[in-house]
Short mmCIF file of C-alpha atoms in Angstrom, two decimals:
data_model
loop_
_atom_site.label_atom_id
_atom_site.label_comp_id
_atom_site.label_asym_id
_atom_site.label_seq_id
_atom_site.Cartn_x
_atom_site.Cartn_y
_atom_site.Cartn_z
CA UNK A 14 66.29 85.24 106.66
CA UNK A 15 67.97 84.80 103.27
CA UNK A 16 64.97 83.50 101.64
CA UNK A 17 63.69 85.13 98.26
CA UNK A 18 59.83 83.93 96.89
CA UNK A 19 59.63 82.66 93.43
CA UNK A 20 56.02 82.94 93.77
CA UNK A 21 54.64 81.24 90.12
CA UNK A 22 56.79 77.55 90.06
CA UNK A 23 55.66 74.72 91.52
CA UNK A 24 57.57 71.31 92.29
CA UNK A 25 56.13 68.11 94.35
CA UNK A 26 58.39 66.54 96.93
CA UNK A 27 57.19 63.94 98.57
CA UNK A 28 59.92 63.98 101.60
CA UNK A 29 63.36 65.53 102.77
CA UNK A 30 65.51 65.30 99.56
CA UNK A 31 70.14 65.33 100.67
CA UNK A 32 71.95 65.99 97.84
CA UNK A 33 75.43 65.31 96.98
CA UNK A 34 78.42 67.92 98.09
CA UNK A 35 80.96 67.03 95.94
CA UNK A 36 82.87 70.31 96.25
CA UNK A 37 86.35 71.24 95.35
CA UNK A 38 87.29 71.52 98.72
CA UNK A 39 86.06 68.58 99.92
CA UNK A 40 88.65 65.40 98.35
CA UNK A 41 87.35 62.03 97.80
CA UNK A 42 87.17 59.80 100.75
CA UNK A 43 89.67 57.08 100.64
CA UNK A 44 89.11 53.70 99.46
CA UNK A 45 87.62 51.39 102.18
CA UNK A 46 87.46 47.90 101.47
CA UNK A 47 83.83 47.31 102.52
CA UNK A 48 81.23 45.31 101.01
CA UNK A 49 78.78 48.72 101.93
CA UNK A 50 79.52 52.02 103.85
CA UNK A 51 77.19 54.91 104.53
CA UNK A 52 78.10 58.47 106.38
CA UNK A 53 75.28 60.28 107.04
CA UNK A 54 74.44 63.70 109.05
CA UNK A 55 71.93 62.68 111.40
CA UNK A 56 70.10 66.09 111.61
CA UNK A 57 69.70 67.20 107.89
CA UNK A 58 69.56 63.44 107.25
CA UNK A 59 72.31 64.19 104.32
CA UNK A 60 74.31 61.38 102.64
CA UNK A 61 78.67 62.29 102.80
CA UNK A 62 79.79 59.06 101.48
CA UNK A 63 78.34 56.39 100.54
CA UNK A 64 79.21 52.44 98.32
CA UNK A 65 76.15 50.54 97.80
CA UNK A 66 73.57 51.96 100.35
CA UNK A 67 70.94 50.31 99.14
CA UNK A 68 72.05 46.62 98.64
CA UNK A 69 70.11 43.66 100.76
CA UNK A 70 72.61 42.48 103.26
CA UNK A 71 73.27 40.00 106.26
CA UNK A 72 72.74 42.82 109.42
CA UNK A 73 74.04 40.19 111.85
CA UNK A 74 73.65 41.56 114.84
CA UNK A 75 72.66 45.02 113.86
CA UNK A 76 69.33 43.30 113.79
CA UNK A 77 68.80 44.06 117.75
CA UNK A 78 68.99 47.44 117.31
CA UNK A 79 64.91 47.11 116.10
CA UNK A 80 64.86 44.13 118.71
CA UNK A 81 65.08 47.42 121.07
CA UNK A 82 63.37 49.66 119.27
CA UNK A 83 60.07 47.78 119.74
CA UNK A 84 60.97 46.84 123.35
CA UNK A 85 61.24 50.53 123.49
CA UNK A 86 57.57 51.03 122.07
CA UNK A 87 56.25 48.12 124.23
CA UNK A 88 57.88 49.96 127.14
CA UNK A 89 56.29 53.31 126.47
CA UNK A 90 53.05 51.91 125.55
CA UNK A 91 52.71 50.45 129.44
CA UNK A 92 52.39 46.44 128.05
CA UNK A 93 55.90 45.63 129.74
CA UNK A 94 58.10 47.46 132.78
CA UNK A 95 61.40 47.77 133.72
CA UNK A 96 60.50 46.34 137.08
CA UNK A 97 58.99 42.48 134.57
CA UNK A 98 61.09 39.69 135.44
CA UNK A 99 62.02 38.07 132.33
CA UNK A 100 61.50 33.83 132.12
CA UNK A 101 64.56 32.75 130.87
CA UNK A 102 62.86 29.48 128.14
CA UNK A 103 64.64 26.69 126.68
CA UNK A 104 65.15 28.50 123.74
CA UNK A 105 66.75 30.97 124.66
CA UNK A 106 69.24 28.93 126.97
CA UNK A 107 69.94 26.79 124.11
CA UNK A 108 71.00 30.27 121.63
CA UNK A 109 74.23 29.82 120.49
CA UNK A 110 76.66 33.36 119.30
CA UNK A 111 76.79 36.00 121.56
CA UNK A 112 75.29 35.64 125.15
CA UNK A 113 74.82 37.21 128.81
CA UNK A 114 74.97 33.45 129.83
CA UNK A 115 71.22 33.35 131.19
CA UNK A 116 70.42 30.14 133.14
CA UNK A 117 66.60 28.25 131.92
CA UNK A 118 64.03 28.42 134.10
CA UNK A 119 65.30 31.40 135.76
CA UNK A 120 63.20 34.93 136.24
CA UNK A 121 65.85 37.86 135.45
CA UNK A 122 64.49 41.70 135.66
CA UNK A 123 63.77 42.87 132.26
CA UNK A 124 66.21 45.65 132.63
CA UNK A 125 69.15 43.38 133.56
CA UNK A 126 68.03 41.33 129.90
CA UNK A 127 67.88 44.76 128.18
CA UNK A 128 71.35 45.63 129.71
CA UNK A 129 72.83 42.22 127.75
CA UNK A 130 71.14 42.62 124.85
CA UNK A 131 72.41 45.93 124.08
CA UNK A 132 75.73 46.01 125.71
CA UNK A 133 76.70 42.07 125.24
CA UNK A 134 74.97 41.65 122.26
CA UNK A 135 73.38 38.63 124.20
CA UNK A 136 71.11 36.23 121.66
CA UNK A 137 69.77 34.72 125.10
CA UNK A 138 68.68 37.77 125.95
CA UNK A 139 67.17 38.72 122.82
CA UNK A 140 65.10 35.75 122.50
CA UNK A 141 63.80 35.62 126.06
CA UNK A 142 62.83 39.40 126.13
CA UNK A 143 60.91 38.91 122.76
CA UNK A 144 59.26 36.05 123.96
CA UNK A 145 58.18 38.03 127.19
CA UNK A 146 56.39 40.72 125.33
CA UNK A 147 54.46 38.50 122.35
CA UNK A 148 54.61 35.59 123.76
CA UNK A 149 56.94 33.83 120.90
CA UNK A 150 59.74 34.97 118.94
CA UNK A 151 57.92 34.79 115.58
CA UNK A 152 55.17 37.29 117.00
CA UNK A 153 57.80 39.68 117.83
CA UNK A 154 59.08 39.65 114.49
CA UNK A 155 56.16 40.87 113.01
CA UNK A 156 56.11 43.70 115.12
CA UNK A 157 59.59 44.19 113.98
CA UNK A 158 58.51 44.29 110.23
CA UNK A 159 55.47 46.32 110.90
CA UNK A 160 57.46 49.05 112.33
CA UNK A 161 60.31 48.62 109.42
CA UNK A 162 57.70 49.28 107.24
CA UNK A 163 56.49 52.67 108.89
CA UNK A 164 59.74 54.07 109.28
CA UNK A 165 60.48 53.42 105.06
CA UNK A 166 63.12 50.83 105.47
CA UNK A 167 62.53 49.41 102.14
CA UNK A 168 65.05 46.76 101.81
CA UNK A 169 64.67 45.14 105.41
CA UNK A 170 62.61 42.24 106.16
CA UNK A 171 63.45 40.25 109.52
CA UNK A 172 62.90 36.74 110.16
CA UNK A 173 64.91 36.55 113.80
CA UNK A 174 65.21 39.10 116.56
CA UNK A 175 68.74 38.13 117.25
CA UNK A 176 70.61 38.61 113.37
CA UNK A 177 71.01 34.51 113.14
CA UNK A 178 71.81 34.14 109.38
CA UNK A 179 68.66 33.61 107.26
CA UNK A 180 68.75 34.09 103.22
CA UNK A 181 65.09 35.70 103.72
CA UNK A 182 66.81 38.32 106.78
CA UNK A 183 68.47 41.46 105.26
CA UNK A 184 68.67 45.03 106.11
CA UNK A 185 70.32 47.76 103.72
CA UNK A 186 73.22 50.61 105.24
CA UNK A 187 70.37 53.60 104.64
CA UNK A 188 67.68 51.34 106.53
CA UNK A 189 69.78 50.63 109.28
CA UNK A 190 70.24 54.66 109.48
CA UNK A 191 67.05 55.72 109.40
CA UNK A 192 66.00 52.91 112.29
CA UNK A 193 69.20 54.87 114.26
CA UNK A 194 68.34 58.34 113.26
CA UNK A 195 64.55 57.07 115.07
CA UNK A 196 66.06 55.06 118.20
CA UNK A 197 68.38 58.22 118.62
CA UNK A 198 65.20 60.89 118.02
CA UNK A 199 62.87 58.96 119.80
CA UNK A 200 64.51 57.77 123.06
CA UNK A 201 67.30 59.49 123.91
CA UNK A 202 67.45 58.21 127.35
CA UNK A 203 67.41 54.80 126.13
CA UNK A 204 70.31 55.26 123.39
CA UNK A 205 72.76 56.57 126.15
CA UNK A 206 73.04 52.71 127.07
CA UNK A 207 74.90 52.02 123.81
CA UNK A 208 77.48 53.87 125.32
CA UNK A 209 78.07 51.46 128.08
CA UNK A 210 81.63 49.96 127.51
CA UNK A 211 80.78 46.96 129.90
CA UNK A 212 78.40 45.18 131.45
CA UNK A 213 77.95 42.11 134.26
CA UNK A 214 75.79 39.21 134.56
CA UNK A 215 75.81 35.78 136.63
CA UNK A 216 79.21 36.46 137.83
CA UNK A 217 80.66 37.48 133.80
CA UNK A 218 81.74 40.73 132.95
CA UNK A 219 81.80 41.22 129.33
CA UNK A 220 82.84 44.01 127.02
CA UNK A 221 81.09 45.90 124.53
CA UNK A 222 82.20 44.98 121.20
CA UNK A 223 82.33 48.66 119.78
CA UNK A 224 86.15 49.52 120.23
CA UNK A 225 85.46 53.15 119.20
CA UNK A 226 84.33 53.27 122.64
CA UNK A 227 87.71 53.49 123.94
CA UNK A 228 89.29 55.39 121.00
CA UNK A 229 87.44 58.49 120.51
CA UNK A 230 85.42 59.53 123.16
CA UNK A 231 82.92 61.97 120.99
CA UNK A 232 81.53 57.51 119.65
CA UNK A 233 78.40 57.01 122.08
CA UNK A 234 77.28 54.44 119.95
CA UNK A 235 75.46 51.82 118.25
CA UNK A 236 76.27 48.48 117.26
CA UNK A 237 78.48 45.64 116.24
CA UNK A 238 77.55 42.52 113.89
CA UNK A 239 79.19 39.60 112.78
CA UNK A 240 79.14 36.28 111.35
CA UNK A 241 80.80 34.12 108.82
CA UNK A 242 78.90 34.95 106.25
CA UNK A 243 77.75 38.51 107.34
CA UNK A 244 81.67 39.25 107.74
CA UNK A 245 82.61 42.30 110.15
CA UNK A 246 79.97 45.34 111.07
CA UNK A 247 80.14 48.38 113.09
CA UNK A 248 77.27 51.07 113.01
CA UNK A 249 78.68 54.25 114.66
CA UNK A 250 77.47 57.45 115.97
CA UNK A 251 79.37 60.15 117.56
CA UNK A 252 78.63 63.93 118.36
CA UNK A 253 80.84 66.71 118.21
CA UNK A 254 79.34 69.95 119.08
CA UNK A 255 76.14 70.19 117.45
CA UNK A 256 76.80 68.10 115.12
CA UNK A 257 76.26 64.31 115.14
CA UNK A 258 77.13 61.93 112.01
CA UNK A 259 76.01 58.17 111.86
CA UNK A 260 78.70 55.39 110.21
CA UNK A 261 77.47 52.27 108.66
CA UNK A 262 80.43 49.78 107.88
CA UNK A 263 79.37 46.39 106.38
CA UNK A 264 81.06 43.18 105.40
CA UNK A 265 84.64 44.25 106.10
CA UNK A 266 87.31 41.27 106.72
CA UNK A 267 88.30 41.89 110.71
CA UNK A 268 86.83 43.64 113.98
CA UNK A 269 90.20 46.14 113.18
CA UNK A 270 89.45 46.92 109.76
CA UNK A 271 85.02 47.90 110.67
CA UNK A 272 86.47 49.91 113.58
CA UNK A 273 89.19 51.44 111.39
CA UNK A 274 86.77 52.40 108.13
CA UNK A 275 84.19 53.44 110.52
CA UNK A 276 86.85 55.89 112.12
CA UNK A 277 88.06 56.76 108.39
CA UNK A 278 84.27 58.14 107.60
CA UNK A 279 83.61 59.85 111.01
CA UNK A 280 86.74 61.65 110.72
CA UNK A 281 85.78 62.56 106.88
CA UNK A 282 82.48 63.74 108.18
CA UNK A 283 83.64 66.08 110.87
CA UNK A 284 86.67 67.29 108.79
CA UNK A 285 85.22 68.62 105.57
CA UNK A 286 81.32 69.29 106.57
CA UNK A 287 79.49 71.02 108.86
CA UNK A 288 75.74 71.44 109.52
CA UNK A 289 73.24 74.69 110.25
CA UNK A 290 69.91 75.09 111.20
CA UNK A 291 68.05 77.15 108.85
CA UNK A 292 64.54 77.28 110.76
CA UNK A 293 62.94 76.24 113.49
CA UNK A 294 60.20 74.07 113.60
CA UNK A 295 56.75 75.31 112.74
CA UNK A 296 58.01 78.24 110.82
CA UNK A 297 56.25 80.56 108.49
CA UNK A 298 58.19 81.39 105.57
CA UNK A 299 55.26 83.07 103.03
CA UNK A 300 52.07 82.79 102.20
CA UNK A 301 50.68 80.95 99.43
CA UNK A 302 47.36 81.69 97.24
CA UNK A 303 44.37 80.17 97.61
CA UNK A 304 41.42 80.06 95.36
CA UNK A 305 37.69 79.29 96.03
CA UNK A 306 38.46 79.19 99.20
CA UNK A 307 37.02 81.73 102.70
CA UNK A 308 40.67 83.29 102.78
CA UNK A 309 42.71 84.14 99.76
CA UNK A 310 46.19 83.11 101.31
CA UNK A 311 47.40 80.62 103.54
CA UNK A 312 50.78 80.74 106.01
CA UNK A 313 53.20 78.51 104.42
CA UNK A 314 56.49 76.80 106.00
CA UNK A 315 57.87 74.27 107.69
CA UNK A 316 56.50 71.57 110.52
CA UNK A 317 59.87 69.99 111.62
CA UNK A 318 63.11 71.93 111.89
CA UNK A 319 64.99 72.23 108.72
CA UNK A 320 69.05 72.24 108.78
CA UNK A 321 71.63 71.91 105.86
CA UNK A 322 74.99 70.66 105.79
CA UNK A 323 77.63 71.53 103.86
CA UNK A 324 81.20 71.92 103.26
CA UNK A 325 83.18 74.17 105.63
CA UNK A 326 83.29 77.65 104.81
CA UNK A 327 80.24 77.75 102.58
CA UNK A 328 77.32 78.84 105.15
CA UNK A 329 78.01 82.39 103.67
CA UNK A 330 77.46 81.50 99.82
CA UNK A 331 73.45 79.34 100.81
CA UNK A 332 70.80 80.89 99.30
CA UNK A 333 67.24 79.77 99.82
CA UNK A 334 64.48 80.39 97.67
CA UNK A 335 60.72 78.88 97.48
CA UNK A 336 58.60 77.57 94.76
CA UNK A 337 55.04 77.74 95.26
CA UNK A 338 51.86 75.94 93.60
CA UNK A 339 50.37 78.60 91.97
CA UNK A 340 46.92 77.19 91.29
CA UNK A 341 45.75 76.28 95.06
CA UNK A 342 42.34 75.44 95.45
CA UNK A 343 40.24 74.89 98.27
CA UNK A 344 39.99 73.26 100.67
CA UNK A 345 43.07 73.22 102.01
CA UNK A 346 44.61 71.27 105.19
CA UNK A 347 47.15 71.96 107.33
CA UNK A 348 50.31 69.89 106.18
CA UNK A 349 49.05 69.92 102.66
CA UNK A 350 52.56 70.52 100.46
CA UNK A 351 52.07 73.62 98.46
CA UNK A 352 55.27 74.19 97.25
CA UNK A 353 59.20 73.69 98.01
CA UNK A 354 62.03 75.45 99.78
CA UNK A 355 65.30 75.24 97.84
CA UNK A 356 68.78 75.92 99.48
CA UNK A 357 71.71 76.57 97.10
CA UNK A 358 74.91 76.77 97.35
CA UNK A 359 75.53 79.41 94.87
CA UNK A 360 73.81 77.61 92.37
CA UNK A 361 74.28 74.27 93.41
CA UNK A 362 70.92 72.83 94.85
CA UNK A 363 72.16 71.31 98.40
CA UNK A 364 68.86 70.74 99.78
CA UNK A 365 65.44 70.28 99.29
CA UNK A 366 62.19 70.38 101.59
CA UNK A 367 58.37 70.88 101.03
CA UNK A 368 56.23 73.59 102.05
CA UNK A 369 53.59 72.82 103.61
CA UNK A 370 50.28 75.02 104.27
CA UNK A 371 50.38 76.00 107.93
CA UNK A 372 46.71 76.61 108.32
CA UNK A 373 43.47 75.62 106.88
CA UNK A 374 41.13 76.76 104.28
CA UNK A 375 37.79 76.05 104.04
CA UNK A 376 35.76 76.45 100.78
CA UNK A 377 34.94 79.37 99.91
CA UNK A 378 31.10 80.90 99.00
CA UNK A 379 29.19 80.44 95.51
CA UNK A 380 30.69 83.99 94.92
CA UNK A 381 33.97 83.81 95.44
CA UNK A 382 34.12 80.49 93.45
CA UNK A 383 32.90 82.52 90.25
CA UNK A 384 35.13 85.00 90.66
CA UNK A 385 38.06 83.28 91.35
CA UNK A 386 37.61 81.01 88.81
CA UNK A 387 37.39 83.82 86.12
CA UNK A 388 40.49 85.30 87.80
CA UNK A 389 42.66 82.17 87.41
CA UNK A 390 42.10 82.29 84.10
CA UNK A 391 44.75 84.76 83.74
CA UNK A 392 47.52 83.50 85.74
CA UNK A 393 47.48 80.24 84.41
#
C-alpha cells in the first residue's frame, strides 16, 4: 500500500468527501445550455462537472425512479409479489401524460404495471401500483419522503408518485444521483429493466424515451422527464469497463438537446477521468491508541470499499496518508471515526474518507485509568 501514518492529527468527517479535479490536463467542459447538469462517478461518488447541483427543481418524471425504489423495498420486504394482480382504479384510468393505456376495473400482473412504469413512463401505471401497495396514492408518498430522507436527499420533497407538476414537488441533480447510485447498488437485477428499449401492453408497443439507448450502447439507463414547465430531462448511466458515470441533464429546451448534453458529459467523464480502487472493504489500515481502555490500540480502516478517481495518467503521482485522533478514550465501538484517510494527488487533496475503529474497546481497569491518564498528559 502507499499509505504513510501521520499518527498525532486529527480531523472529523462526517461522510465520503469528492473533491474537485480541475487539472491541467483535464479542459473545461463545454458550455451546455441546461438549467442544471451533474456528472458524477458512481463508485467514488466524485462530482466531474457540475451547474447548480443543488437547486430545487421540477423532476417530472424522474420522480418514478423513487416510485420504484419503494416498490422495490415493498417487493423485498414480502408485502407485494411479482405474481399481485394490480386493480387498475378510476384514478389511474383517468391520468393524463404518459401511459401504458391500462383499462379501469381491470386486474393486470404487477410485473406487467412495473414493466410500463419504468419502460413507458406510464402515469397509469404509477398510480395504480402505488395504490396497490398503501392503499392510496398519498400513503405511498410518504413512504417516498421517508426513504428520501434516509438516503440524504436534502432538497427533495414529493407530493405525487408520477412527477405531475406541483410548486411543493422538487428534487435537486445530486438527490436524484444519490437515489440512482442506491437503485443501482441495491437492486441490480431490477435496474437492468431501464435498459429495455421497448415495451408492449393492450395491443401498444411503445418506446422508451431514453434515445441514448440506441446511440451508445455502454447507456443502460435511467430516466426521462418532461413537462412544460419542467422543460426536457434525461438522467443517464452508462458503464465502460469498470467504470460507471451517472448524467443528470435538467431543464434543457428539446428531447435532442437532454440526449445531446447528456452525451457531451458522459463522453467528458470517460475521456479525461478514470477511477481505482484503493481498498477493499473492511480493511485495516493502522491501529489507533486507545486510553483507559482493556487494550491500548484498536485496528483502524475502512467498512465499505474506498476508490478514487482522477484524471488519466495520475494513479502513479496518489499518495495516501492518515490522520488519527490522538486522544482516544474508552470505550470504543466498532464504526466509531477515529481519524481520516487522505489521498493526494501530489499535494492536491482528491479524496477524503474516515477511519473508523474496526474493533471494540471496552473500559479499561481503575489502574490503567490512572496511569493512562498521567501518561496523556504528555502527548497532549
Amino acid at each position: 500500500m502507499f499509505v504513510r501514518i501521520i499518527p498525532l492529527i486529527f480531523c472529523l468527517f462526517l461522510g465520503l468527501l469528492p473533491t474537485s479535479h480541475a487539472a491541467s490536463n483535464v479542459p473545461e467542459l463545454p458550455k451546455l445550455d441546461a438549467a442544471q447538469y451533474l456528472l458524477v462517478d458512481f463508485l467514488s461518488g466524485t462530482e466531474l462537472a457540475a451547474k447548480d447541483p443543488d437547486k430545487r427543481i421540477e423532476p417530472a418524471s424522474i420522480t418514478k425512479l423513487m416510485t420504484a425504489y419503494v416498490l422495490y423495498q415493498e417487493l423485498e420486504k414480502g408485502n407485494i409479489s411479482i405474481e399481485d394482480r394490480v386493480l387498475v382504479s378510476e384514478k389511474a384510468w383517468k391520468m393524463e401524460g404518459s401511459r401504458m393505456f391500462l383499462e379501469a376495473g381491470k386486474k393486470v400482473p404487477l410485473e406487467r404495471m412495473i414493466s410500463g412504469l419504468i419502460v413507458q413512463s406510464g402515469n397509469d401505471s404509477a398510480i395504480a401500483l402505488a395504490e396497490h401497495t398503501s392503499g392510496s396514492e398519498e400513503n405511498f408518498v410518504r413512504k417516498m419522503n421517508e426513504e428520501a430522507v434516509r438516503l440524504g436527499m436534502t432538497n427533495t420533497n414529493f407530493v405525487n408518485v408520477t412527477g405531475w407538476p406541483n410548486p411543493r414537488h422538487y428534487m435537486s441533480a445530486r438527490d436524484i444521483v444519490t437515489l440512482t447510485r442506491a437503485v443501482i447498488t441495491e437492486y441490480p437485477e431490477h435496474y437492468k429493466l431501464y435498459a429495455e428499449k421497448e415495451y408492449s401492453y393492450n395491443g401498444i408497443k411503445q418506446y422508451n424515451r431514453n434515445k441514448l439507448l440506441w446511440h451508445d450502447e455502454t447507456v443502460d439507463g435511467v430516466k426521462t422527464g418532461h413537462t412544460e414547465s419542467a422543460g426536457y430531462c434525461l438522467l443517464a448511466s452508462a458503464q465502460r469497463g469498470t467504470m460507471r458515470l451517472i448524467s443528470v441533464v435538467l431543464g434543457t429546451e428539446s428531447d435532442k438537446k437532454r440526449s445531446n448534453y447528456s452525451q457531451q458529459l458522459l463522453e467528458y467523464g470517460f475521456r479525461f477521468y478514470e477511477t481505482h480502487k484503493l481498498y477493499d472493504k473492511n480493511s485495516v489500515l493502522t491501529e489507533a491508541r486507545v486510553w483507559k481502555g482493556n487494550s491500548p490500540t484498536v485496528p483502524t480502516g475502512i467498512l465499505e470499499d474506498f476508490y478514487v478517481t482522477i484524471p488519466k495518467g495520475h494513479y502513479a503521482q496518489l499518495k495516501g496518508l492518515m490522520e488519527i485522533n490522538k486522544s482516544i478514550d474508552a470505550p470504543v465501538k466498532r464504526g466509531d471515526v477515529v481519524g481520516m484517510a487522505i489521498i493526494k494527488d501530489v499535494d492536491r487533496v482528491v479524496l477524503q474518507k474516515p477511519l473508523v475503529a474496526m474493533d471494540s474497546v471496552d473500559t479499561g481497569g481503575t489502574w490503567t485509568n490512572i496511569t493512562d491518564s498521567i501518561k496523556k498528559l504528555f502527548v497532549e
